[in-house]
N, CA, C and O atoms as a printed pandas DataFrame, in Angstrom:
     atom_number atom_name residue_name chain_id  residue_number  x_coord  y_coord  z_coord
0              1         N          MET        A               1  -30.388  115.418   28.989
1              2        CA          MET        A               1  -30.448  114.245   29.823
2              3         C          MET        A               1  -29.499  113.189   29.271
3              4         O          MET        A               1  -29.310  113.070   28.061
4              5         N          HIS        A               2  -28.922  112.447   30.160
5              6        CA          HIS        A               2  -28.069  111.324   29.795
6              7         C          HIS        A               2  -28.865  110.054   30.085
7              8         O          HIS        A               2  -29.165  109.759   31.242
8              9         N          VAL        A               3  -29.206  109.305   29.041
9             10        CA          VAL        A               3  -30.063  108.134   29.161
10            11         C          VAL        A               3  -29.272  106.861   28.869
11            12         O          VAL        A               3  -28.552  106.778   27.874
12            13         N          GLU        A               4  -29.416  105.874   29.752
13            14        CA          GLU        A               4  -28.812  104.549   29.562
14            15         C          GLU        A               4  -29.890  103.509   29.821
15            16         O          GLU        A               4  -30.582  103.577   30.836
16            17         N          ASP        A               5  -30.042  102.551   28.921
17            18        CA          ASP        A               5  -31.026  101.478   29.077
18            19         C          ASP        A               5  -32.433  102.014   29.322
19            20         O          ASP        A               5  -33.201  101.423   30.081
20            21         N          GLY        A               6  -32.773  103.136   28.679
21            22        CA          GLY        A               6  -34.107  103.700   28.797
22            23         C          GLY        A               6  -34.367  104.453   30.091
23            24         O          GLY        A               6  -35.502  104.847   30.360
24            25         N          LYS        A               7  -33.325  104.658   30.897
25            26        CA          LYS        A               7  -33.481  105.380   32.167
26            27         C          LYS        A               7  -32.550  106.590   32.190
27            28         O          LYS        A               7  -31.428  106.539   31.686
28            29         N          VAL        A               8  -33.034  107.668   32.778
29            30        CA          VAL        A               8  -32.210  108.867   32.909
30            31         C          VAL        A               8  -31.179  108.611   33.994
31            32         O          VAL        A               8  -31.523  108.282   35.130
32            33         N          ARG        A               9  -29.921  108.766   33.637
33            34        CA          ARG        A               9  -28.817  108.501   34.567
34            35         C          ARG        A               9  -28.027  109.751   34.929
35            36         O          ARG        A               9  -27.117  109.702   35.756
36            37         N          GLY        A              10  -28.382  110.874   34.304
37            38        CA          GLY        A              10  -27.664  112.111   34.577
38            39         C          GLY        A              10  -28.052  113.188   33.592
39            40         O          GLY        A              10  -29.056  113.083   32.888
40            41         N          VAL        A              11  -27.245  114.216   33.555
41            42        CA          VAL        A              11  -27.491  115.360   32.689
42            43         C          VAL        A              11  -26.267  115.601   31.821
43            44         O          VAL        A              11  -25.137  115.618   32.309
44            45         N          ARG        A              12  -26.504  115.786   30.536
45            46        CA          ARG        A              12  -25.407  116.058   29.599
46            47         C          ARG        A              12  -25.301  117.575   29.429
47            48         O          ARG        A              12  -26.276  118.223   29.047
48            49         N          THR        A              13  -24.135  118.141   29.708
49            50        CA          THR        A              13  -23.904  119.573   29.507
50            51         C          THR        A              13  -22.978  119.748   28.311
51            52         O          THR        A              13  -22.528  118.765   27.724
52            53         N          ASP        A              14  -22.692  120.989   27.951
53            54        CA          ASP        A              14  -21.773  121.235   26.838
54            55         C          ASP        A              14  -20.326  120.917   27.211
55            56         O          ASP        A              14  -19.454  120.901   26.343
56            57         N          GLN        A              15  -20.062  120.663   28.501
57            58        CA          GLN        A              15  -18.707  120.375   28.938
58            59         C          GLN        A              15  -18.491  118.924   29.370
59            60         O          GLN        A              15  -17.384  118.398   29.251
60            61         N          ASP        A              16  -19.563  118.268   29.879
61            62        CA          ASP        A              16  -19.378  116.920   30.397
62            63         C          ASP        A              16  -20.744  116.302   30.713
63            64         O          ASP        A              16  -21.782  116.941   30.545
64            65         N          ILE        A              17  -20.723  115.064   31.166
65            66        CA          ILE        A              17  -21.928  114.404   31.654
66            67         C          ILE        A              17  -21.857  114.364   33.167
67            68         O          ILE        A              17  -20.856  113.936   33.741
68            69         N          ILE        A              18  -22.923  114.811   33.807
69            70        CA          ILE        A              18  -23.007  114.780   35.271
70            71         C          ILE        A              18  -23.949  113.634   35.626
71            72         O          ILE        A              18  -25.144  113.705   35.337
72            73         N          THR        A              19  -23.425  112.583   36.246
73            74        CA          THR        A              19  -24.266  111.453   36.623
74            75         C          THR        A              19  -24.966  111.758   37.941
75            76         O          THR        A              19  -24.473  112.532   38.762
76            77         N          ALA        A              20  -26.133  111.130   38.127
77            78        CA          ALA        A              20  -26.914  111.371   39.339
78            79         C          ALA        A              20  -27.797  110.166   39.624
79            80         O          ALA        A              20  -28.235  109.473   38.706
80            81         N          ASP        A              21  -28.052  109.923   40.902
81            82        CA          ASP        A              21  -28.976  108.864   41.283
82            83         C          ASP        A              21  -30.411  109.260   40.932
83            84         O          ASP        A              21  -31.228  108.410   40.577
84            85         N          TYR        A              22  -30.706  110.551   41.033
85            86        CA          TYR        A              22  -32.035  111.074   40.727
86            87         C          TYR        A              22  -31.902  112.297   39.836
87            88         O          TYR        A              22  -31.044  113.151   40.060
88            89         N          VAL        A              23  -32.756  112.373   38.826
89            90        CA          VAL        A              23  -32.812  113.553   37.970
90            91         C          VAL        A              23  -34.260  114.033   38.000
91            92         O          VAL        A              23  -35.182  113.264   37.732
92            93         N          VAL        A              24  -34.451  115.310   38.327
93            94        CA          VAL        A              24  -35.792  115.875   38.417
94            95         C          VAL        A              24  -36.041  116.736   37.191
95            96         O          VAL        A              24  -35.293  117.676   36.918
96            97         N          ASN        A              25  -37.088  116.413   36.460
97            98        CA          ASN        A              25  -37.489  117.190   35.288
98            99         C          ASN        A              25  -38.390  118.319   35.787
99           100         O          ASN        A              25  -39.538  118.080   36.162
100          101         N          CYS        A              26  -37.881  119.520   35.792
101          102        CA          CYS        A              26  -38.637  120.687   36.264
102          103         C          CYS        A              26  -39.093  121.535   35.081
103          104         O          CYS        A              26  -39.081  122.764   35.149
104          105         N          GLY        A              27  -39.489  120.881   34.010
105          106        CA          GLY        A              27  -39.889  121.575   32.796
106          107         C          GLY        A              27  -41.295  122.144   32.823
107          108         O          GLY        A              27  -41.727  122.778   31.860
108          109         N          GLY        A              28  -42.021  121.921   33.929
109          110        CA          GLY        A              28  -43.381  122.445   34.017
110          111         C          GLY        A              28  -44.247  121.916   32.888
111          112         O          GLY        A              28  -44.259  120.715   32.620
112          113         N          MET        A              29  -44.973  122.809   32.225
113          114        CA          MET        A              29  -45.858  122.359   31.155
114          115         C          MET        A              29  -45.098  121.846   29.928
115          116         O          MET        A              29  -45.700  121.280   29.016
116          117         N          TRP        A              30  -43.787  122.042   29.906
117          118        CA          TRP        A              30  -42.951  121.537   28.810
118          119         C          TRP        A              30  -42.218  120.250   29.196
119          120         O          TRP        A              30  -41.384  119.769   28.429
120          121         N          ALA        A              31  -42.512  119.689   30.365
121          122        CA          ALA        A              31  -41.815  118.494   30.854
122          123         C          ALA        A              31  -41.953  117.322   29.886
123          124         O          ALA        A              31  -40.983  116.606   29.634
124          125         N          ARG        A              32  -43.161  117.122   29.341
125          126        CA          ARG        A              32  -43.372  116.005   28.418
126          127         C          ARG        A              32  -42.540  116.195   27.151
127          128         O          ARG        A              32  -41.917  115.250   26.668
128          129         N          GLU        A              33  -42.530  117.403   26.620
129          130        CA          GLU        A              33  -41.755  117.691   25.410
130          131         C          GLU        A              33  -40.261  117.497   25.665
131          132         O          GLU        A              33  -39.548  116.948   24.825
132          133         N          LEU        A              34  -39.793  117.949   26.823
133          134        CA          LEU        A              34  -38.381  117.770   27.181
134          135         C          LEU        A              34  -38.040  116.286   27.261
135          136         O          LEU        A              34  -36.985  115.862   26.791
136          137         N          GLY        A              35  -38.925  115.503   27.852
137          138        CA          GLY        A              35  -38.705  114.060   27.917
138          139         C          GLY        A              35  -38.676  113.432   26.537
139          140         O          GLY        A              35  -37.812  112.602   26.254
140          141         N          GLN        A              36  -39.615  113.816   25.665
141          142        CA          GLN        A              36  -39.675  113.257   24.315
142          143         C          GLN        A              36  -38.399  113.543   23.535
143          144         O          GLN        A              36  -37.944  112.696   22.767
144          145         N          LYS        A              37  -37.823  114.710   23.719
145          146        CA          LYS        A              37  -36.582  115.061   23.022
146          147         C          LYS        A              37  -35.425  114.169   23.455
147          148         O          LYS        A              37  -34.407  114.072   22.770
148          149         N          ASN        A              38  -35.601  113.518   24.608
149          150        CA          ASN        A              38  -34.551  112.654   25.140
150          151         C          ASN        A              38  -34.991  111.199   25.231
151          152         O          ASN        A              38  -34.395  110.404   25.958
152          153         N          SER        A              39  -36.047  110.857   24.481
153          154        CA          SER        A              39  -36.567  109.479   24.436
154          155         C          SER        A              39  -36.995  108.968   25.802
155          156         O          SER        A              39  -36.842  107.785   26.107
156          157         N          VAL        A              40  -37.531  109.862   26.620
157          158        CA          VAL        A              40  -38.017  109.490   27.947
158          159         C          VAL        A              40  -39.504  109.808   28.008
159          160         O          VAL        A              40  -39.913  110.931   27.712
160          161         N          GLY        A              41  -40.315  108.824   28.392
161          162        CA          GLY        A              41  -41.754  109.036   28.485
162          163         C          GLY        A              41  -42.134  109.761   29.766
163          164         O          GLY        A              41  -41.747  109.346   30.859
164          165         N          VAL        A              42  -42.885  110.834   29.634
165          166        CA          VAL        A              42  -43.416  111.574   30.786
166          167         C          VAL        A              42  -44.939  111.543   30.640
167          168         O          VAL        A              42  -45.484  112.177   29.737
168          169         N          PRO        A              43  -45.634  110.808   31.525
169          170        CA          PRO        A              43  -47.076  110.620   31.359
170          171         C          PRO        A              43  -47.889  111.830   31.816
171          172         O          PRO        A              43  -48.736  111.719   32.703
172          173         N          LEU        A              44  -47.630  112.965   31.215
173          174        CA          LEU        A              44  -48.360  114.187   31.541
174          175         C          LEU        A              44  -48.876  114.825   30.273
175          176         O          LEU        A              44  -48.298  114.663   29.198
176          177         N          HIS        A              45  -49.956  115.541   30.407
177          178        CA          HIS        A              45  -50.504  116.285   29.278
178          179         C          HIS        A              45  -50.984  117.625   29.818
179          180         O          HIS        A              45  -51.961  117.675   30.565
180          181         N          ALA        A              46  -50.317  118.698   29.455
181          182        CA          ALA        A              46  -50.701  120.016   29.931
182          183         C          ALA        A              46  -51.944  120.500   29.189
183          184         O          ALA        A              46  -51.999  120.470   27.959
184          185         N          CYS        A              47  -52.927  120.941   29.946
185          186        CA          CYS        A              47  -54.131  121.492   29.330
186          187         C          CYS        A              47  -54.855  122.356   30.353
187          188         O          CYS        A              47  -54.667  122.200   31.559
188          189         N          GLU        A              48  -55.673  123.257   29.863
189          190        CA          GLU        A              48  -56.409  124.143   30.759
190          191         C          GLU        A              48  -57.569  123.399   31.417
191          192         O          GLU        A              48  -57.800  123.549   32.617
192          193         N          ASN        A              49  -58.289  122.610   30.652
193          194        CA          ASN        A              49  -59.411  121.825   31.167
194          195         C          ASN        A              49  -59.340  120.425   30.591
195          196         O          ASN        A              49  -58.992  120.228   29.427
196          197         N          TYR        A              50  -59.671  119.473   31.416
197          198        CA          TYR        A              50  -59.671  118.087   30.965
198          199         C          TYR        A              50  -60.809  117.379   31.674
199          200         O          TYR        A              50  -60.914  117.453   32.898
200          201         N          TYR        A              51  -61.651  116.705   30.938
201          202        CA          TYR        A              51  -62.773  116.008   31.561
202          203         C          TYR        A              51  -63.053  114.705   30.846
203          204         O          TYR        A              51  -62.603  114.479   29.723
204          205         N          LEU        A              52  -63.801  113.858   31.517
205          206        CA          LEU        A              52  -64.136  112.542   31.007
206          207         C          LEU        A              52  -65.635  112.363   31.130
207          208         O          LEU        A              52  -66.206  112.645   32.184
208          209         N          VAL        A              53  -66.279  111.901   30.079
209          210        CA          VAL        A              53  -67.713  111.667   30.087
210          211         C          VAL        A              53  -67.943  110.166   30.217
211          212         O          VAL        A              53  -67.412  109.383   29.430
212          213         N          THR        A              54  -68.736  109.763   31.214
213          214        CA          THR        A              54  -69.031  108.351   31.433
214          215         C          THR        A              54  -70.522  108.162   31.661
215          216         O          THR        A              54  -71.276  109.126   31.790
216          217         N          GLU        A              55  -70.908  106.966   31.705
217          218        CA          GLU        A              55  -72.275  106.631   32.129
218          219         C          GLU        A              55  -72.342  106.786   33.646
219          220         O          GLU        A              55  -71.312  106.893   34.312
220          221         N          ALA        A              56  -73.545  106.798   34.183
221          222        CA          ALA        A              56  -73.691  106.886   35.641
222          223         C          ALA        A              56  -72.977  105.707   36.296
223          224         O          ALA        A              56  -73.005  104.589   35.781
224          225         N          ILE        A              57  -72.333  105.968   37.445
225          226        CA          ILE        A              57  -71.621  104.940   38.180
226          227         C          ILE        A              57  -72.362  104.697   39.486
227          228         O          ILE        A              57  -72.561  105.625   40.269
228          229         N          LYS        A              58  -72.764  103.476   39.723
229          230        CA          LYS        A              58  -73.526  103.123   40.911
230          231         C          LYS        A              58  -72.799  103.575   42.189
231          232         O          LYS        A              58  -71.587  103.400   42.316
232          233         N          ASP        A              59  -73.539  104.145   43.110
233          234        CA          ASP        A              59  -73.063  104.605   44.416
234          235         C          ASP        A              59  -72.076  105.771   44.348
235          236         O          ASP        A              59  -71.421  106.083   45.342
236          237         N          LEU        A              60  -71.965  106.411   43.192
237          238        CA          LEU        A              60  -71.086  107.565   43.068
238          239         C          LEU        A              60  -71.959  108.814   43.018
239          240         O          LEU        A              60  -72.891  108.887   42.217
240          241         N          SER        A              61  -71.670  109.773   43.845
241          242        CA          SER        A              61  -72.458  110.999   43.916
242          243         C          SER        A              61  -72.499  111.687   42.552
243          244         O          SER        A              61  -71.481  111.801   41.869
244          245         N          SER        A              62  -73.692  112.143   42.168
245          246        CA          SER        A              62  -73.843  112.764   40.833
246          247         C          SER        A              62  -73.199  114.149   40.755
247          248         O          SER        A              62  -73.012  114.672   39.656
248          249         N          ASP        A              63  -72.854  114.758   41.904
249          250        CA          ASP        A              63  -72.236  116.083   41.876
250          251         C          ASP        A              63  -70.716  116.024   42.044
251          252         O          ASP        A              63  -70.072  117.044   42.287
252          253         N          LEU        A              64  -70.164  114.854   41.916
253          254        CA          LEU        A              64  -68.714  114.693   42.067
254          255         C          LEU        A              64  -67.977  115.328   40.915
255          256         O          LEU        A              64  -66.748  115.291   40.872
């Protein structure tokens, strides 16, 4: 990735930099790691199961 001012501006190849208005990170479960290697935050966390335990929430169905 080619990063300027904390934003991805293109892709760096072994031959040149290709600038783009949009860059799509298609790294799948490795997208966050790919972003970290390029100082770009990707707010994802790959996991098989993820849950949150809370107290009962008023008016929220208990089987949700």
